[in-house]
Coordinates of C-alpha atoms in Angstrom, one line a residue:
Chain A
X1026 CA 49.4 25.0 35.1
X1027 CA 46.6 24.3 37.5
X1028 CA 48.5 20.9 38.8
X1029 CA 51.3 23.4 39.2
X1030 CA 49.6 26.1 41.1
X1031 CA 48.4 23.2 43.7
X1032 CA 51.3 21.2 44.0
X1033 CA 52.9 24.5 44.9
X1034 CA 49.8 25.2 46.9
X1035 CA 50.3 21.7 48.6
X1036 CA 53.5 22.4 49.5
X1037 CA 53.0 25.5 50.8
X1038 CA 50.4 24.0 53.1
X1039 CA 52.5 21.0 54.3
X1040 CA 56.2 23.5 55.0
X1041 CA 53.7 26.6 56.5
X1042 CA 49.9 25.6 57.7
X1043 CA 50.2 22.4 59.5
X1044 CA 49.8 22.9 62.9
X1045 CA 52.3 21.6 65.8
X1046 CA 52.1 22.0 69.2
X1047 CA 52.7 24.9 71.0
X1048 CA 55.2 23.8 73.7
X1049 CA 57.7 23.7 71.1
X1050 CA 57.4 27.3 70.3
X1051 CA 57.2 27.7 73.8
X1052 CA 60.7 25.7 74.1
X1053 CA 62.4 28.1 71.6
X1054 CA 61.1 31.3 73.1
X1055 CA 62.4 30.3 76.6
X1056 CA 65.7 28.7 75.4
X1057 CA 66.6 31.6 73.4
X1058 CA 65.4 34.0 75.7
X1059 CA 67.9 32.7 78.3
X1060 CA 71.2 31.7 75.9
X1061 CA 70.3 35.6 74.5
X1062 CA 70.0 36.6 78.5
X1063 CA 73.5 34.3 79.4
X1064 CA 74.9 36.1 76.0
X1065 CA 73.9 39.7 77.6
X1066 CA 75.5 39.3 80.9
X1067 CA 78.9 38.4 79.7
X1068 CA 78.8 41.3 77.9
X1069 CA 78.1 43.5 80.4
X1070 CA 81.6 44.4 81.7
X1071 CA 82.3 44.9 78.5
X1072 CA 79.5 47.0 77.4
X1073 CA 81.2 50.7 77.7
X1074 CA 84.7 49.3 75.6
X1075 CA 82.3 48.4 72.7
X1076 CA 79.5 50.3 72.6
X1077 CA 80.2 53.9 74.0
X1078 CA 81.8 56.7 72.4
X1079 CA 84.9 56.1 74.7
X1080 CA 85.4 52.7 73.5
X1081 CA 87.5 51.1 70.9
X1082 CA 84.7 50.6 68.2
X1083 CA 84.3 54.1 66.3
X1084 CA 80.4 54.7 65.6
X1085 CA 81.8 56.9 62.3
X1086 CA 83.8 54.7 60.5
X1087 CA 81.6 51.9 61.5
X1088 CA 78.6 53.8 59.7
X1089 CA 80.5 54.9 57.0
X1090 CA 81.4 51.4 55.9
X1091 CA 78.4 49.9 57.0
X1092 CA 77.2 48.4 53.4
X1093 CA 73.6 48.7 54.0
X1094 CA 71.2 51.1 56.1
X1095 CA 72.9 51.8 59.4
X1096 CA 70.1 50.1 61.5
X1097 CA 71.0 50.7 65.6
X1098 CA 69.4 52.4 68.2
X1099 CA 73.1 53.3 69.8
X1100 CA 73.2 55.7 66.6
X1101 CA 71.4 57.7 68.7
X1102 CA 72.7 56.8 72.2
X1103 CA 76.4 57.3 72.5
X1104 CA 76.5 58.2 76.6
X1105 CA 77.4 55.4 79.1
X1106 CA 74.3 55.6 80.8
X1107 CA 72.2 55.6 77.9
X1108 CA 74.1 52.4 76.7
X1109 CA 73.6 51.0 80.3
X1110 CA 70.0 51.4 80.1
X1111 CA 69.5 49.5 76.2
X1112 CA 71.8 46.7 78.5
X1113 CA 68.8 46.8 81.3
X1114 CA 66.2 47.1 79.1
X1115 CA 67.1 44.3 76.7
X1116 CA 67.9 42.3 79.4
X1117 CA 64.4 43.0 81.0
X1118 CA 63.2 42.0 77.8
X1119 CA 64.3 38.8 77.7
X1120 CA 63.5 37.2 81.1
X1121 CA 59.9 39.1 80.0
X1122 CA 60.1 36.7 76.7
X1123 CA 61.0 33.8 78.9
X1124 CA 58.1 34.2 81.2
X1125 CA 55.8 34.7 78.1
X1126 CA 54.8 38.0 79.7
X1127 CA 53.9 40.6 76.6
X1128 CA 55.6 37.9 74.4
X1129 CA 55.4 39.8 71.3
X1130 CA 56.4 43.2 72.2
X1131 CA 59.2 41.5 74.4
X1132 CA 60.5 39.8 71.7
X1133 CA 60.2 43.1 68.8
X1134 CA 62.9 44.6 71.9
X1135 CA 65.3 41.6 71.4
X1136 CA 65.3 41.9 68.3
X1137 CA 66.1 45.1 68.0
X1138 CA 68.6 44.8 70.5
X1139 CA 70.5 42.1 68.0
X1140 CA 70.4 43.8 64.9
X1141 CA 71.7 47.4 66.9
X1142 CA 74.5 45.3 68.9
X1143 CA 75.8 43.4 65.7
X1144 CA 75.5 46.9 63.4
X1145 CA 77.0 49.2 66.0
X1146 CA 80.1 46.9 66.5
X1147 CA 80.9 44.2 63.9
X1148 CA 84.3 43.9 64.9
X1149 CA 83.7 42.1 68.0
X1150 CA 80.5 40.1 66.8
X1151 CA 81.0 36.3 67.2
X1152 CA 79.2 33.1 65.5
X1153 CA 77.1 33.0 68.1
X1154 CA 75.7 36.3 67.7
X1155 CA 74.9 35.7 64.6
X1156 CA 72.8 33.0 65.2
X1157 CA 71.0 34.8 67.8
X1158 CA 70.1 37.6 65.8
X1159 CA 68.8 35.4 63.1
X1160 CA 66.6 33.7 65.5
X1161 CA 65.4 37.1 67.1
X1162 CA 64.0 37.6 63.7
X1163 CA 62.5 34.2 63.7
X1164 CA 61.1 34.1 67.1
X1165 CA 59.5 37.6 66.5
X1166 CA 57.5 36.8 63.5
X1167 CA 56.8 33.3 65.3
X1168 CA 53.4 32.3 66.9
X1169 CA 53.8 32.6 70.7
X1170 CA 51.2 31.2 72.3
X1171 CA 50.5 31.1 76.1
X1172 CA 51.9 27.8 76.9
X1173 CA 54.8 27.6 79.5
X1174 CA 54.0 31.0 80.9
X1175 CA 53.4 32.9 83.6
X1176 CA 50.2 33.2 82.7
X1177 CA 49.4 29.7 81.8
X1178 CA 51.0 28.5 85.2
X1179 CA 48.3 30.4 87.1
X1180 CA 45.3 29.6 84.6
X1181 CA 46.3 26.5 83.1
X1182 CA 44.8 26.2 79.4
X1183 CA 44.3 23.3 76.9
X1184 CA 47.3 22.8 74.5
X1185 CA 46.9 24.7 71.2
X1186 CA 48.2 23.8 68.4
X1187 CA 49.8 26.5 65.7
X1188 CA 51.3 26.8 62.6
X1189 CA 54.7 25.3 61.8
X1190 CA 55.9 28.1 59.6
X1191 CA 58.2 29.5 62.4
X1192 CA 59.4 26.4 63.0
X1193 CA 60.0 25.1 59.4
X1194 CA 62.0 28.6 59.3
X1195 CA 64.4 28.0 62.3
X1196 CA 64.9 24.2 61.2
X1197 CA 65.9 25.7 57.3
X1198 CA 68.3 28.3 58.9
X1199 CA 70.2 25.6 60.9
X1200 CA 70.3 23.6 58.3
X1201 CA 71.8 26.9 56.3
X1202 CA 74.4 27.0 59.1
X1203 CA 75.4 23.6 58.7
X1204 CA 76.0 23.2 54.8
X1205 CA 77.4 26.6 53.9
X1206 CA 79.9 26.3 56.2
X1207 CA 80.4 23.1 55.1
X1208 CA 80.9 23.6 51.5
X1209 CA 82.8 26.3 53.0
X1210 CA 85.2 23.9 55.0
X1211 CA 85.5 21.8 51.7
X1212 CA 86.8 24.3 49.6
X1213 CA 89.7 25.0 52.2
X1214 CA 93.0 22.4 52.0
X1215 CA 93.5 22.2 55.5
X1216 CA 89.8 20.5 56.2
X1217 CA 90.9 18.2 53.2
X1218 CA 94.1 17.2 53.9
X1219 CA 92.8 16.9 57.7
X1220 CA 95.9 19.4 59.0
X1221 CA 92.7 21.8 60.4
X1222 CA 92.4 20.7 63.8
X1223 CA 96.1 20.3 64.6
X1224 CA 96.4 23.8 63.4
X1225 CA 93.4 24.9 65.6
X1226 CA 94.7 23.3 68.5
X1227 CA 98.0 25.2 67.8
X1228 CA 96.0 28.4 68.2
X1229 CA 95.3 30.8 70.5
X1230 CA 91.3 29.8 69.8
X1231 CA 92.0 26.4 71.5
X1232 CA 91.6 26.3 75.5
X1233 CA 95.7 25.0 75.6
X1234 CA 97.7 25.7 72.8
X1235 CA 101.0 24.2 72.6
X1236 CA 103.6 22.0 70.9
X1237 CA 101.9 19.0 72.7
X1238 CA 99.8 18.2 69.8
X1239 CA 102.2 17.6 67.4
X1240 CA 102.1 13.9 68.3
X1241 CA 98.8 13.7 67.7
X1242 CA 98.8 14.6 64.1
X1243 CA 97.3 11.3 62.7
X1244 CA 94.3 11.2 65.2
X1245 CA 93.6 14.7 64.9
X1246 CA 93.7 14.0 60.9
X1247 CA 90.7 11.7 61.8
X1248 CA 89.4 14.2 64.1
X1249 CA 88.9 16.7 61.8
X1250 CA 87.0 14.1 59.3
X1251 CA 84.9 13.0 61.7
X1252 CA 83.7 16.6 62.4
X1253 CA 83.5 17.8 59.1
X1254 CA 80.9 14.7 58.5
X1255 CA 79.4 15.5 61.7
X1256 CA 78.2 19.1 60.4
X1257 CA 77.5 17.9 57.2
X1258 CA 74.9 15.0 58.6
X1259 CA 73.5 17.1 61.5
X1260 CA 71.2 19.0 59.5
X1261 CA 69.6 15.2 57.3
X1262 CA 69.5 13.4 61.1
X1263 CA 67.8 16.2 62.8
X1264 CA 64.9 16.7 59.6
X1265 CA 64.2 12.7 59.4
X1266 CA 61.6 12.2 62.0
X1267 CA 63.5 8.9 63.0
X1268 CA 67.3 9.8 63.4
X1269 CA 66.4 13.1 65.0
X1270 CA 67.6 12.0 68.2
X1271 CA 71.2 11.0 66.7
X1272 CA 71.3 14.8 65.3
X1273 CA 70.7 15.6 68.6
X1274 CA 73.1 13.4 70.1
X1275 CA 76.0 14.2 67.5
X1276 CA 75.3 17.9 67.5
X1277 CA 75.4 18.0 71.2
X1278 CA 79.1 15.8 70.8
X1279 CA 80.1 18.1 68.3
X1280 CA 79.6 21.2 70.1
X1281 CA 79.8 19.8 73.0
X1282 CA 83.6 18.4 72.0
X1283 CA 84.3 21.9 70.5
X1284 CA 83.7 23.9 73.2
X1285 CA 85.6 22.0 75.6
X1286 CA 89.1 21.9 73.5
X1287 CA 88.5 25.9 72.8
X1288 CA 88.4 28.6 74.7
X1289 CA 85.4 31.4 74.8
X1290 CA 83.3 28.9 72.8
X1291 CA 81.2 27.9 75.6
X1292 CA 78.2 30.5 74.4
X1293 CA 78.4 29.0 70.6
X1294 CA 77.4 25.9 72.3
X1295 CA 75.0 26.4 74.2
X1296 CA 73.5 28.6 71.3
X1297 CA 73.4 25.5 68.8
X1298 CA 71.8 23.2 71.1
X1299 CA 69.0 26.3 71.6
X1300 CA 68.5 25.5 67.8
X1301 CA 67.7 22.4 68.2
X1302 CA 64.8 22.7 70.1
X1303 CA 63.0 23.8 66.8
X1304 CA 63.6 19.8 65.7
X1305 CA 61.3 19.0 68.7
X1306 CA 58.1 17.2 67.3
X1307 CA 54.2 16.7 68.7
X1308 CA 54.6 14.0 70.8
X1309 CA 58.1 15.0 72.2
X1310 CA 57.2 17.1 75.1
X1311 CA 54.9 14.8 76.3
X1312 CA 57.9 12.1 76.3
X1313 CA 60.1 14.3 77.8
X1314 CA 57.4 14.9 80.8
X1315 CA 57.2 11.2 81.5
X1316 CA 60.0 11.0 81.6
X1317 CA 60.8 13.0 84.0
X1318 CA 57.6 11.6 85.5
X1319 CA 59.0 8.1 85.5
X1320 CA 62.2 9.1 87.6
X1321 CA 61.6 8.1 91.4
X1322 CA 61.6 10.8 94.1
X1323 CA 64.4 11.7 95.8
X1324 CA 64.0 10.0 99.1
Chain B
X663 CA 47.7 16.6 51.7
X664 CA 45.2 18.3 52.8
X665 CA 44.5 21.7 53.9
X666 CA 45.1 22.1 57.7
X667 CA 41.5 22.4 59.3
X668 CA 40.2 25.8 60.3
X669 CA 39.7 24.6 63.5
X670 CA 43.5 24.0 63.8
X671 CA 44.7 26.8 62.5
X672 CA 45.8 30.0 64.7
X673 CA 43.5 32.8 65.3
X674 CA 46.2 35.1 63.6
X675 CA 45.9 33.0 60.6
X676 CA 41.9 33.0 60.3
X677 CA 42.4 35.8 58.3
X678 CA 43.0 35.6 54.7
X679 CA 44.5 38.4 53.8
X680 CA 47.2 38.4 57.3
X681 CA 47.8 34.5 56.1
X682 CA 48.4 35.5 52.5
X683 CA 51.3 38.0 53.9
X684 CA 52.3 35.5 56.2
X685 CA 53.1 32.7 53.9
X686 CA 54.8 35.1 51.5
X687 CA 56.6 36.7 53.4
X688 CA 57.6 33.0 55.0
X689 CA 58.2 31.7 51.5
X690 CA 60.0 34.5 50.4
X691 CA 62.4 34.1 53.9
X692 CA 62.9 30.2 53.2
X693 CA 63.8 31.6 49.6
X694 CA 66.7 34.2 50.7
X695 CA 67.8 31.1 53.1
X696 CA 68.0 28.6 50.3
X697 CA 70.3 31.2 48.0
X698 CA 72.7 31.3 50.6
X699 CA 73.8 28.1 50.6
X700 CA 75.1 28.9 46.6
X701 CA 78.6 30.6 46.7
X702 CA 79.1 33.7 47.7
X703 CA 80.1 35.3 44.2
X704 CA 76.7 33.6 42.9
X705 CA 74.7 35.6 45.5
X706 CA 76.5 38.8 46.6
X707 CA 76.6 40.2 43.1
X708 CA 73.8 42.6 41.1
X709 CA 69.9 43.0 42.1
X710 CA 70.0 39.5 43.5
X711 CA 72.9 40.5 45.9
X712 CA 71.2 44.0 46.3
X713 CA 67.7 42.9 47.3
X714 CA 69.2 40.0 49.2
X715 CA 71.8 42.0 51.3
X716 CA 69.1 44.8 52.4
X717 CA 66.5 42.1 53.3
X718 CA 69.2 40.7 55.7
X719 CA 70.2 43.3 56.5
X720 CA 66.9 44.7 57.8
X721 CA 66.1 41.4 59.7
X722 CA 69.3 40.6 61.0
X723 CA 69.0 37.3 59.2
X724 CA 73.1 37.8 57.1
X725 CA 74.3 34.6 56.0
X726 CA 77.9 34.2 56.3
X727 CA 78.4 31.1 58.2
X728 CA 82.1 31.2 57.8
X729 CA 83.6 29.8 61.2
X730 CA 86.8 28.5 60.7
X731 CA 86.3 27.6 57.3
X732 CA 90.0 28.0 57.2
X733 CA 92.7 27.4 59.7
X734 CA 93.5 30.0 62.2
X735 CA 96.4 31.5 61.9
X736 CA 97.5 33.4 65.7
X737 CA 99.0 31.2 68.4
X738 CA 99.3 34.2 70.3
X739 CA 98.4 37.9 70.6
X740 CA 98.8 40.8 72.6
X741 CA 97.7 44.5 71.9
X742 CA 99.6 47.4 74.0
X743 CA 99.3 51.4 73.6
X744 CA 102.8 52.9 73.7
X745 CA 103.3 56.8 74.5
X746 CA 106.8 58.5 73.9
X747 CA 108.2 59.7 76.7
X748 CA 110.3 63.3 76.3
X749 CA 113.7 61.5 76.5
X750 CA 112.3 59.3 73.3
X751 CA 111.1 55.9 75.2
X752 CA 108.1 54.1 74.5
X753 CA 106.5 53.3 77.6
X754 CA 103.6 50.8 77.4
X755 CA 100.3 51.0 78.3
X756 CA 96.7 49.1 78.5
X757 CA 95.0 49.7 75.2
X758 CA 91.3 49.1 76.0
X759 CA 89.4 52.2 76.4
X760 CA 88.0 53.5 78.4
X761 CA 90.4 53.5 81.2
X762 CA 93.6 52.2 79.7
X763 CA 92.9 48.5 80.6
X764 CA 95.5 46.1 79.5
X765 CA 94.4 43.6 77.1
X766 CA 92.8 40.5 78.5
X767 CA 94.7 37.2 79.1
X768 CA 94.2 34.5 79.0
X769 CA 92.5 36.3 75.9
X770 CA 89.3 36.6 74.8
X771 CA 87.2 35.7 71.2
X772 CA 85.4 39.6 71.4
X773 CA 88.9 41.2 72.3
X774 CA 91.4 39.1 70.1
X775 CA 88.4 39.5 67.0
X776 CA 88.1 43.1 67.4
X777 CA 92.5 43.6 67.1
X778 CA 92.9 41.3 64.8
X779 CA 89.6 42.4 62.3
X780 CA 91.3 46.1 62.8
X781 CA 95.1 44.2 61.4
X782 CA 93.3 43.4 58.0
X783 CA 90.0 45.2 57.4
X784 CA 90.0 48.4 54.5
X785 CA 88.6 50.1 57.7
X786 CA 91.1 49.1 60.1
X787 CA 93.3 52.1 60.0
X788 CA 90.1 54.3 60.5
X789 CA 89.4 52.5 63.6
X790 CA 93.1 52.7 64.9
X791 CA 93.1 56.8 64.1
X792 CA 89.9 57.2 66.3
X793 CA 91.4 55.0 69.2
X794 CA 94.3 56.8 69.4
X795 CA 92.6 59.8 69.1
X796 CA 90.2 59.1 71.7
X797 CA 93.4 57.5 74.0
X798 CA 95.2 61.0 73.5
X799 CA 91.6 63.2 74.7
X800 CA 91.7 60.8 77.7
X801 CA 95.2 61.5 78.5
X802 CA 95.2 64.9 78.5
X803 CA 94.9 68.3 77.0
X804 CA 98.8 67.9 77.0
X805 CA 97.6 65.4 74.4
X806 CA 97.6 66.5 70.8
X807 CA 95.2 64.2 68.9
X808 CA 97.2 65.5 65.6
X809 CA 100.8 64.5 66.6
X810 CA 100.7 62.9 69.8
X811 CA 103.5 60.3 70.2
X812 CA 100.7 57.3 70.8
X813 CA 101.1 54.4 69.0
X814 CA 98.6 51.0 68.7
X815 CA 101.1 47.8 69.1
X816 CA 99.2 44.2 68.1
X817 CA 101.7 41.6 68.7
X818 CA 100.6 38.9 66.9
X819 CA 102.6 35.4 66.9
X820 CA 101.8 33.8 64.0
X821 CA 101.8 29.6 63.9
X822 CA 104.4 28.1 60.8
X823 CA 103.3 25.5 59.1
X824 CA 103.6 21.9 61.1
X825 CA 106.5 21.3 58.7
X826 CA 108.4 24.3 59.5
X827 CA 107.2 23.5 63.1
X828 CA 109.4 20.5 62.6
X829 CA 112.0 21.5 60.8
X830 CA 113.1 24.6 62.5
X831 CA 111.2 23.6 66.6
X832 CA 109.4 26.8 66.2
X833 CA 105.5 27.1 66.9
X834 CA 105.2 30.2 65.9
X835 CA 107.0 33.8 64.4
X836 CA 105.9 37.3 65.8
X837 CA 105.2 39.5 63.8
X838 CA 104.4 43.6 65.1
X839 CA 101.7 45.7 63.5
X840 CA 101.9 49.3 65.0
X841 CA 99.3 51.7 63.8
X842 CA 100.2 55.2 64.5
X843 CA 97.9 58.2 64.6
X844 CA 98.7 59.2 60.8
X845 CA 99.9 57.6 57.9
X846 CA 99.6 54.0 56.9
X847 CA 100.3 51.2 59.5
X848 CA 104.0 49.7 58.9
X849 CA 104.6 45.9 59.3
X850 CA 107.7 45.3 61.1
X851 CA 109.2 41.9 60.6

């Protein structure tokens, strides 16, 4: 029982109390600050047609089938202006989280922001979203730090280095992302029979849909193989310390591949590679400043 | 391994009884993470699916990773308001509110999402009766929320299967859901 209680100790340790550097916290903050930002101003026009109480997304029948508490700070602003100004404010929020100015409370506002935008109108919440609002969560409960900055650009401080639990967190949830959806996939016949992406490309998701692929069937067969395996392998290359960069690498031709072929998909990309950053390891940051040290100067 | 030295660890963490809440509440997350991947029926049902579903819900942190985990199934789409003129003729209109807009093309995941969810939701008729509601205030007090003549058109083209695309040289068949402002929503062929 003892063994027990410090193996589980031990592990607890090793997933939570190791320390990492920093800067990679720092990466996260400021990639998902801006993605969450980019996500934010494509909304905008929008803002009124989804959130107001002149739009097309009822507040009533939303909170009366919402399965859970009804948690959303538009349950108590309805007005355009006062929707304008959660816009503004949120989006203050983030470029504040970005900057690492009043990290904390910057990031408690983004969150909030998520989980009232995705309760107020689930009809028109995206993958993406999701994603976003789960790392909200994550990055609030995260260490912050002061590296990368404002601050730390004007008084420059030794590196710290801080508990991985945040970290081990984010890099579990992608994971998450990865295999449900891929058991998901593998109970569907269409990803077996590899018909899914000629279907896809038939629909109106995909950036030209048309008769054209027809011809195509048998590659696109492959196509659709080749990405199922993709999704399914991301998650094992990215943990292993030595293959991490070929996660990278296929998860940035995945996405990348995706998101030219669809259309609107461009935010769901740039929101996975922001997930990535989490894989970064001590010793990455420094490797990624030289080199961009090692680049000559433009003449 | 061994423990992480003190001098590593985080001034937040110094403390025992913040790192005790910490790690549980971290193991506790990377528990509710790991459940997720089981099937849904495993997971959603009883105090496990209870506990579960108001912990994500509270933190934002749902797990249904369900994108395109099957095929989609429009080609097309396109989402009108119509209003009944007095001689009896529908005459079209933008259905995005405020402001009648016309639905966007080339379309657009948050628009062509938030139609097509309202086609086969529980809830979608709900939705529809407070649209049209809200489309006949904006119109007018000529407007009667209770019988006015507005109706919610989603044109939806849906793809055949690539054999009856070859077979017949048809992508796709429309099919017209029209939600009216009472009743249940009929599905013309």
């Amino acid at each position: 029982m003892a063994s027990l209680r410090q193996s589980i100790l031990r592990l607890q340790n090793t997933l939570l109390w190791v320390c990492e550097d920093e800067r990679i916290y720092a990466a996260v903050r400021i990639g998902f600050a801006l993605v969450a930002f980019a996500n934010l101003v494509l909304l905008w026009p929008d803002r009124l047609v989804f959130l107001s109480n002149r739009g097309l997304v009822d507040q009533g029948v939303t909170i009366a089938h919402h399965p859970w508490i009804y948690l959303s700070v538009f349950q108590w602003i309805e007005n355009p202006a006062g929707i304008t100004s959660v816009l503004i404010f949120s989006g203050f929020c983030m470029l504040l989280l970005a900057l690492g100015i009043l990290p904390r409370a910057a990031a408690l506002v983004v969150f909030l922001w998520h989980l009232s935008f995705v309760a107020r109108a689930p009809l028109v919440v995206t993958g993406w979203d999701q994603v976003l609002q789960a790392f909200s969560f994550l990055v609030l409960i995260s260490p912050m730090g002061r590296a990368w900055s404002l601050v730390s650009s004007w008084r420059p401080a030794v590196v710290a280095m801080v508990p991985r639990y945040g970290l081990t967190l984010m890099r579990l949830q992608v994971a998450v992302i990865y295999l449900q959806t891929v058991l998901l996939k593998l109970g569907s016949p269409y990803w077996r029979n590899g018909e899914f992406m000629t279907y896809y490309l038939l629909s109106h998701n995909s950036r030209r849909p048309g008769n054209w692929v027809l011809p195509y069937e048998g590659q696109l067969g492959l196509v659709t193989f080749v990405a199922l395996l993709a999704e399914c392998a991301i998650p094992f290359l990215l943990f292993a310390g030595r293959t991490r960069f070929w996660g990278f690498l296929l998860g940035f031709l995945l996405h990348g591949g995706i998101s030219l072929v669809s259309r609107n998909l461009e935010m769901f990309f740039a929101t996975m590679l922001m997930t990535y950053l989490a894989f970064l390891r001590d010793g990455d940051v420094e490797k990624i400043g030289q080199w961009f040290r090692s680049k000559p100067a433009p003449e | 391994m061994d423990p992480a030295p003190d001098s590593l660890a985080a001034p937040a963490c110094r403390s025992t009884w913040v790192t005790r809440l910490l790690g549980s509440l971290c193991l506790w997350h990377a528990l509710t993470l790991v459940i997720c991947i089981l099937p849904g029926q495993w997971r959603s049902s009883g105090v496990v699916g209870e506990v579960l579903g108001q912990y994500q819900n509270a933190t934002g942190t749902q797990q249904e990773w369900t994108m395109f985990h099957t095929i989609p199934v429009i080609h097309r789409m396109d989402v009108r308001l119509e209003v009944t003129d007095p001689v009896g003729t529908p005459q079209p209109m933008g259905a995005v509110l405020p402001g009648f807009q016309p639905y966007p093309q080339p379309e657009e995941a948050r628009y062509y999402s938030l139609f097509d969810r309202m086609t086969y939701l529980p809830q979608g008729q709900k939705y529809a009766d407070a649209l049209l509601a809200r489309a006949a205030n904006e119109l007018g007090p000529a407007m009667d929320p209770g019988h006015a003549p507005l109706t919610l058109v989603i044109d939806a083209w849906y793809t055949r299967s690539l054999m009856g695309i070859h077979k017949l040289g048809e992508t796709a068949v429309e099919r017209t859901k029209e939600f009216r402002s009472s009743g249940k929503p009929t599905l013309s062929p």
